Short mmCIF file of C-alpha atoms in Angstrom, two decimals:
data_model
loop_
_atom_site.label_atom_id
_atom_site.label_comp_id
_atom_site.label_asym_id
_atom_site.label_seq_id
_atom_site.Cartn_x
_atom_site.Cartn_y
_atom_site.Cartn_z
CA MET A 203 -161.11 -126.96 -91.11
CA ASN A 204 -164.38 -126.23 -93.23
CA GLU A 205 -166.17 -126.34 -90.06
CA LYS A 206 -163.68 -123.78 -88.85
CA ILE A 207 -163.35 -121.69 -92.54
CA GLU A 208 -167.64 -120.82 -91.83
CA LYS A 209 -167.24 -120.37 -88.61
CA LEU A 210 -164.15 -117.51 -89.28
CA LYS A 211 -166.60 -115.99 -92.35
CA LYS A 212 -169.77 -116.28 -90.12
CA GLN A 213 -167.68 -113.90 -87.98
CA TYR A 214 -166.05 -112.20 -90.46
CA HIS A 215 -170.24 -111.23 -92.43
CA ASP A 216 -171.74 -110.97 -88.72
CA ILE A 217 -170.43 -107.43 -88.38
CA PRO A 218 -173.32 -104.68 -87.67
CA ILE A 219 -173.35 -101.37 -89.37
CA PRO A 220 -174.04 -98.53 -88.30
CA ASP A 221 -177.20 -96.74 -89.17
CA GLU A 222 -175.88 -93.70 -89.78
CA LEU A 223 -172.00 -93.50 -91.05
CA ASP A 224 -169.65 -90.66 -91.70
CA ASP A 225 -170.96 -88.35 -94.82
CA ILE A 226 -166.74 -88.23 -95.67
CA ILE A 227 -167.40 -92.33 -96.03
CA ALA A 228 -171.12 -92.14 -97.45
CA GLN A 229 -169.57 -90.03 -99.72
CA ALA A 230 -166.60 -91.99 -100.79
CA LEU A 231 -168.62 -94.59 -101.26
CA ALA A 232 -171.77 -93.03 -102.84
CA SER A 233 -170.53 -94.70 -106.85
CA HIS A 234 -170.61 -97.54 -105.68
CA PRO A 235 -173.71 -99.84 -105.13
CA ARG A 236 -174.81 -100.88 -101.57
CA LYS A 237 -172.73 -103.89 -100.44
CA LYS A 238 -175.48 -106.79 -99.05
CA LYS A 239 -174.63 -107.64 -95.83
CA SER A 240 -173.30 -111.58 -97.01
CA TYR A 241 -172.39 -113.13 -100.26
CA ILE A 242 -171.73 -117.08 -101.49
CA TRP A 243 -168.71 -117.60 -103.28
CA PRO A 244 -170.01 -120.58 -105.91
CA SER A 245 -170.57 -123.71 -103.95
CA ALA A 246 -169.49 -126.18 -106.56
CA ILE A 247 -166.50 -125.06 -109.48
CA ALA A 248 -164.46 -126.98 -112.17
CA ALA A 249 -162.25 -129.41 -110.84
CA THR A 250 -159.21 -126.55 -111.76
CA ALA A 251 -160.25 -124.64 -109.54
CA VAL A 252 -158.80 -124.36 -105.82
CA ILE A 253 -159.97 -121.64 -103.64
CA PHE A 254 -157.74 -120.64 -100.68
CA ILE A 255 -159.48 -118.94 -97.12
CA MET A 256 -156.26 -117.83 -95.12
CA THR A 257 -156.57 -115.91 -91.94
CA VAL A 258 -154.13 -115.87 -89.08
CA ASN A 259 -156.21 -118.27 -87.42
CA VAL A 260 -156.23 -120.98 -90.31
CA SER A 261 -152.36 -120.87 -92.06
CA PRO A 262 -149.28 -119.52 -90.66
CA ASP A 263 -148.73 -118.49 -94.37
CA ALA A 264 -150.92 -115.51 -93.80
CA ALA A 265 -148.87 -113.72 -91.57
CA ASN A 266 -146.53 -112.66 -94.74
CA ALA A 267 -149.78 -111.23 -95.69
CA MET A 268 -150.16 -108.97 -93.05
CA ALA A 269 -149.63 -105.51 -92.63
CA LYS A 270 -149.91 -104.49 -88.87
CA ILE A 271 -150.07 -100.66 -88.04
CA PRO A 272 -150.19 -99.75 -84.25
CA VAL A 273 -153.12 -97.44 -83.64
CA LEU A 274 -153.79 -95.93 -80.17
CA GLY A 275 -152.93 -99.15 -78.94
CA LYS A 276 -154.56 -101.56 -81.37
CA VAL A 277 -153.29 -102.89 -84.06
CA VAL A 278 -154.99 -102.94 -87.49
CA GLU A 279 -154.50 -105.86 -89.87
CA VAL A 280 -154.79 -106.16 -94.01
CA ILE A 281 -155.03 -109.87 -94.70
CA THR A 282 -155.38 -112.02 -98.00
CA PHE A 283 -159.13 -112.81 -96.88
CA ASP A 284 -159.61 -115.48 -99.63
CA GLU A 285 -157.75 -116.16 -103.14
CA LEU A 286 -158.88 -118.21 -106.00
CA LYS A 287 -157.62 -119.54 -108.69
CA GLN A 288 -159.01 -121.25 -112.15
CA GLU A 289 -157.44 -122.88 -115.04
CA GLU A 290 -159.21 -123.99 -117.75
CA LYS A 291 -158.06 -124.80 -121.48
CA HIS A 292 -155.56 -121.68 -121.77
CA SER A 293 -157.58 -119.25 -119.50
CA ARG A 294 -157.13 -118.64 -116.19
CA ILE A 295 -158.26 -116.53 -113.07
CA ASP A 296 -156.73 -115.43 -110.19
CA VAL A 297 -158.06 -112.60 -107.21
CA LYS A 298 -156.74 -112.03 -104.25
CA THR A 299 -159.05 -110.02 -101.88
CA PRO A 300 -158.19 -108.24 -98.87
CA SER A 301 -159.71 -107.92 -95.59
CA ILE A 302 -159.05 -104.58 -93.60
CA SER A 303 -159.75 -105.52 -89.17
CA GLY A 304 -158.94 -103.53 -86.43
CA LEU A 305 -161.17 -100.29 -87.35
CA GLN A 306 -163.46 -99.07 -84.23
CA ASN A 307 -165.33 -97.35 -87.22
CA LYS A 308 -167.30 -100.64 -87.78
CA GLY A 309 -168.87 -99.29 -90.46
CA LEU A 310 -165.97 -98.15 -92.81
CA GLN A 311 -164.19 -101.35 -92.00
CA THR A 312 -167.49 -103.44 -93.36
CA SER A 313 -168.11 -101.38 -96.02
CA LEU A 314 -164.63 -101.48 -97.75
CA ASN A 315 -164.58 -105.05 -97.03
CA GLU A 316 -167.85 -106.15 -98.63
CA LYS A 317 -167.09 -103.26 -101.25
CA TYR A 318 -163.37 -105.56 -101.52
CA VAL A 319 -165.81 -109.45 -101.87
CA LYS A 320 -168.50 -107.56 -104.29
CA GLU A 321 -165.13 -106.63 -106.84
CA ASN A 322 -163.68 -109.89 -107.09
CA LYS A 323 -167.18 -111.98 -107.37
CA GLN A 324 -168.03 -109.36 -110.11
CA LEU A 325 -164.85 -110.87 -111.29
CA TYR A 326 -165.24 -114.41 -111.23
CA GLU A 327 -169.07 -114.73 -112.18
CA GLN A 328 -167.76 -112.70 -115.80
CA PHE A 329 -164.36 -115.13 -116.36
CA LYS A 330 -167.08 -117.32 -115.39
CA GLN A 331 -169.27 -116.40 -118.27
CA GLU A 332 -167.40 -115.74 -120.74
CA MET A 333 -165.89 -119.74 -120.61
CA LYS A 334 -169.08 -120.80 -121.08
CA THR A 335 -168.77 -118.51 -124.50
CA LEU A 336 -165.74 -120.05 -125.36
CA GLN A 337 -167.09 -124.01 -124.83
CA LYS A 338 -169.82 -122.66 -127.47
CA GLY A 339 -166.78 -122.42 -129.65
CA GLU A 340 -165.67 -118.93 -130.19
CA LYS A 341 -161.94 -118.63 -129.73
CA GLY A 342 -159.59 -115.99 -127.61
CA ASN A 343 -157.77 -116.95 -124.31
CA VAL A 344 -158.84 -114.69 -120.98
CA ALA A 345 -156.17 -114.34 -118.05
CA VAL A 346 -157.68 -112.25 -114.64
CA SER A 347 -155.40 -111.82 -112.32
CA SER A 348 -156.28 -109.25 -108.39
CA GLY A 349 -154.60 -108.41 -105.84
CA TYR A 350 -153.72 -105.67 -103.62
CA ASP A 351 -150.87 -104.59 -101.53
CA ILE A 352 -149.55 -101.56 -98.99
CA MET A 353 -148.56 -98.26 -100.64
CA THR A 354 -148.44 -96.27 -97.53
CA ASP A 355 -147.97 -97.34 -93.60
CA THR A 356 -147.65 -94.28 -91.60
CA ASP A 357 -148.82 -93.77 -88.00
CA ASP A 358 -151.32 -91.78 -89.53
CA LEU A 359 -152.39 -92.97 -92.93
CA LEU A 360 -152.68 -96.74 -94.52
CA VAL A 361 -153.40 -97.04 -98.25
CA VAL A 362 -154.38 -99.82 -99.72
CA HIS A 363 -154.02 -100.21 -103.47
CA ARG A 364 -155.92 -102.57 -105.32
CA TYR A 365 -155.74 -103.87 -109.09
CA VAL A 366 -156.91 -105.33 -112.14
CA GLU A 367 -155.02 -106.75 -114.77
CA GLU A 368 -156.91 -108.80 -117.47
CA SER A 369 -156.03 -109.69 -120.85
CA ARG A 370 -158.26 -110.94 -123.58
CA ALA A 371 -157.42 -109.55 -127.05
CA SER A 372 -154.99 -107.24 -125.77
CA THR A 373 -154.89 -105.58 -121.61
CA SER A 374 -155.69 -103.71 -119.92
CA SER A 375 -155.45 -102.80 -115.89
CA VAL A 376 -156.92 -100.79 -113.59
CA ASN A 377 -156.35 -99.29 -110.21
CA GLN A 378 -157.60 -98.04 -106.74
CA TYR A 379 -156.14 -96.82 -103.79
CA ASP A 380 -158.26 -96.33 -100.18
CA THR A 381 -156.78 -93.98 -98.32
CA ILE A 382 -157.49 -94.14 -94.38
CA ASP A 383 -156.76 -91.62 -91.73
CA LYS A 384 -155.95 -94.39 -88.74
CA LYS A 385 -156.40 -91.96 -86.10
CA HIS A 386 -159.43 -90.92 -86.64
CA GLU A 387 -160.87 -93.70 -88.55
CA VAL A 388 -162.34 -92.11 -92.07
CA LEU A 389 -161.70 -92.83 -95.43
CA VAL A 390 -159.95 -89.60 -96.82
CA THR A 391 -160.99 -88.66 -100.64
CA LEU A 392 -159.49 -86.34 -102.81
CA PRO A 393 -161.70 -83.41 -102.91
CA SER A 394 -161.82 -84.19 -98.54
CA LEU A 395 -158.19 -82.33 -99.01
CA PHE A 396 -159.50 -79.47 -100.94
CA LYS A 397 -161.41 -76.03 -99.56
CA ASP A 398 -162.73 -75.94 -103.02
CA LYS A 399 -162.33 -77.26 -106.71
CA SER A 400 -159.93 -75.17 -107.89
CA TYR A 401 -157.43 -78.34 -107.13
CA ILE A 402 -159.06 -79.52 -110.06
CA LYS A 403 -157.62 -76.95 -112.34
CA VAL A 404 -153.95 -76.65 -110.46
CA ILE A 405 -153.56 -79.58 -110.31
CA SER A 406 -154.04 -81.27 -114.22
CA GLU A 407 -152.12 -77.71 -115.34
CA ASN A 408 -149.35 -79.17 -113.65
CA ILE A 409 -149.55 -82.66 -115.29
CA LYS A 410 -150.16 -81.03 -118.60
CA GLN A 411 -146.60 -79.29 -117.65
CA GLN A 412 -144.36 -82.29 -115.97
CA MET A 413 -145.61 -84.35 -119.95
CA LYS A 414 -144.90 -81.90 -122.21
CA ASP A 415 -141.37 -81.70 -119.82
CA GLN A 416 -141.05 -85.56 -120.08
CA MET A 417 -141.71 -85.81 -123.88
CA LYS A 418 -138.97 -82.76 -124.65
CA HIS A 419 -136.14 -84.63 -122.32
CA GLU A 420 -137.20 -88.32 -122.34
CA GLU A 421 -137.42 -90.45 -125.45
CA GLY A 422 -140.43 -93.16 -126.84
CA ILE A 423 -142.45 -90.54 -124.15
CA ILE A 424 -145.63 -89.81 -125.20
CA TYR A 425 -148.97 -88.01 -123.54
CA TRP A 426 -152.05 -86.77 -125.67
CA LEU A 427 -152.19 -83.83 -124.81
CA THR A 428 -153.18 -81.72 -128.48
CA GLU A 429 -156.06 -82.05 -130.48
CA GLU A 430 -154.87 -84.10 -132.73
CA ASP A 431 -154.83 -86.30 -129.92
CA MET A 432 -158.48 -89.13 -129.76
CA ASP A 433 -158.95 -88.58 -127.17
CA PRO A 434 -156.33 -85.86 -125.52
CA PHE A 435 -156.22 -85.02 -121.36
CA LYS A 436 -157.29 -82.00 -120.16
CA GLN A 437 -158.56 -82.26 -116.87
CA ILE A 438 -157.83 -85.05 -114.29
CA ASP A 439 -162.01 -86.10 -112.67
CA GLU A 440 -162.66 -84.61 -109.11
CA ASN A 441 -162.08 -87.86 -107.68
CA GLN A 442 -159.05 -89.23 -110.06
CA SER A 443 -157.10 -92.32 -108.30
CA PHE A 444 -154.73 -90.77 -105.89
CA TYR A 445 -152.45 -91.78 -103.51
CA ILE A 446 -150.63 -89.58 -100.62
CA THR A 447 -147.12 -91.51 -99.67
CA LYS A 448 -145.31 -92.17 -96.72
CA ASP A 449 -143.49 -88.75 -97.59
CA HIS A 450 -146.40 -87.25 -97.34
CA LYS A 451 -146.60 -86.50 -101.34
CA LEU A 452 -149.78 -85.74 -103.53
CA ARG A 453 -149.74 -88.61 -105.96
CA ILE A 454 -151.88 -88.51 -109.11
CA VAL A 455 -152.59 -91.74 -110.99
CA PHE A 456 -153.60 -92.74 -114.20
CA ASP A 457 -154.77 -96.44 -115.40
CA LYS A 458 -153.10 -98.03 -118.95
CA TYR A 459 -154.61 -95.99 -121.52
CA GLU A 460 -156.41 -93.24 -119.57
CA VAL A 461 -153.58 -90.18 -120.72
CA ALA A 462 -151.16 -91.91 -122.90
CA PRO A 463 -149.92 -95.33 -125.50
CA GLY A 464 -151.13 -98.64 -123.93
CA TYR A 465 -146.97 -99.87 -123.48
CA MET A 466 -146.32 -96.11 -121.35
CA GLY A 467 -148.30 -98.86 -118.73
CA ASN A 468 -149.75 -97.13 -115.74
CA ILE A 469 -148.74 -93.83 -115.37
CA GLU A 470 -148.03 -90.96 -111.92
CA PHE A 471 -147.70 -87.56 -111.42
CA GLU A 472 -145.88 -86.42 -108.17
CA ILE A 473 -147.97 -83.01 -107.58
CA PRO A 474 -145.17 -80.60 -106.04
CA THR A 475 -146.63 -79.22 -102.64
CA ALA A 476 -145.79 -75.89 -102.76
CA VAL A 477 -148.17 -76.06 -106.07
CA ILE A 478 -151.19 -76.90 -104.08
CA SER A 479 -150.13 -76.17 -100.37
CA ASN A 480 -152.67 -73.46 -100.03
CA LEU A 481 -155.43 -75.28 -101.56
CA LEU A 482 -155.09 -77.71 -99.10
CA VAL A 483 -158.32 -78.23 -95.99
CA GLY A 484 -154.61 -78.49 -93.77
CA GLN A 485 -151.46 -79.80 -94.07
CA ARG A 486 -152.62 -83.51 -91.57
CA TYR A 487 -152.03 -85.63 -94.99
CA ILE A 488 -149.47 -83.62 -97.23
CA HIS A 489 -146.80 -81.39 -96.67
#
């Protein structure tokens, strides 16, 4: 079994990366450091840790973690490449790393998969450092959870949602979305949907209006909008988190504490297509 796992991991990392990637892919990944072509998970960890490497050929249960989508006669799969669980005293970590396969654009596929691996490796390394600190006498509990799900699965689009939830003195969450055009095999970014940057102001104003309407009609709803608030919402980022629904609607996403008190959790706003239709490059994704 160990030999089979090592062979599968070697095959995974031996996927060649083209010298030149599409400009849109390079732009979308520019905010992340360049990834190395291989990585090494710690070979020895605490006795309470359990590492599961799950693939279709190793475990039938992995089939439950798949999203199979026909693309030009081929199948794109999103599976759990590995899962790491560790518990130590009152602290724990549970991270699941997705892996995309089946894309002909190996540069895009490898870049995304290496990004997923690197992000979860960093979470684990941070957790180990915190455990060393707690072992020296400092008090506190740490809980880290990272996973993924498929938000959209259509003939044209695949949206992979990845989330990280961390609990220490307080809780926090981070959400990331990768929107893949399965037919053209490129990564769709928020700026790539629009003709120019005017979408930032238009979408921001619509969100502000939605916030005001919700606070007016729903009890307990609070958004940070006024100058009296410590960090009022003014406008979305150029690369604000987003995803496109199966109904071809644009949803803008804010993490916990980003535009509202923590009890509001993660927040989403669906942007009416009529508001942005004249700003869109085309109607392939949103209509």
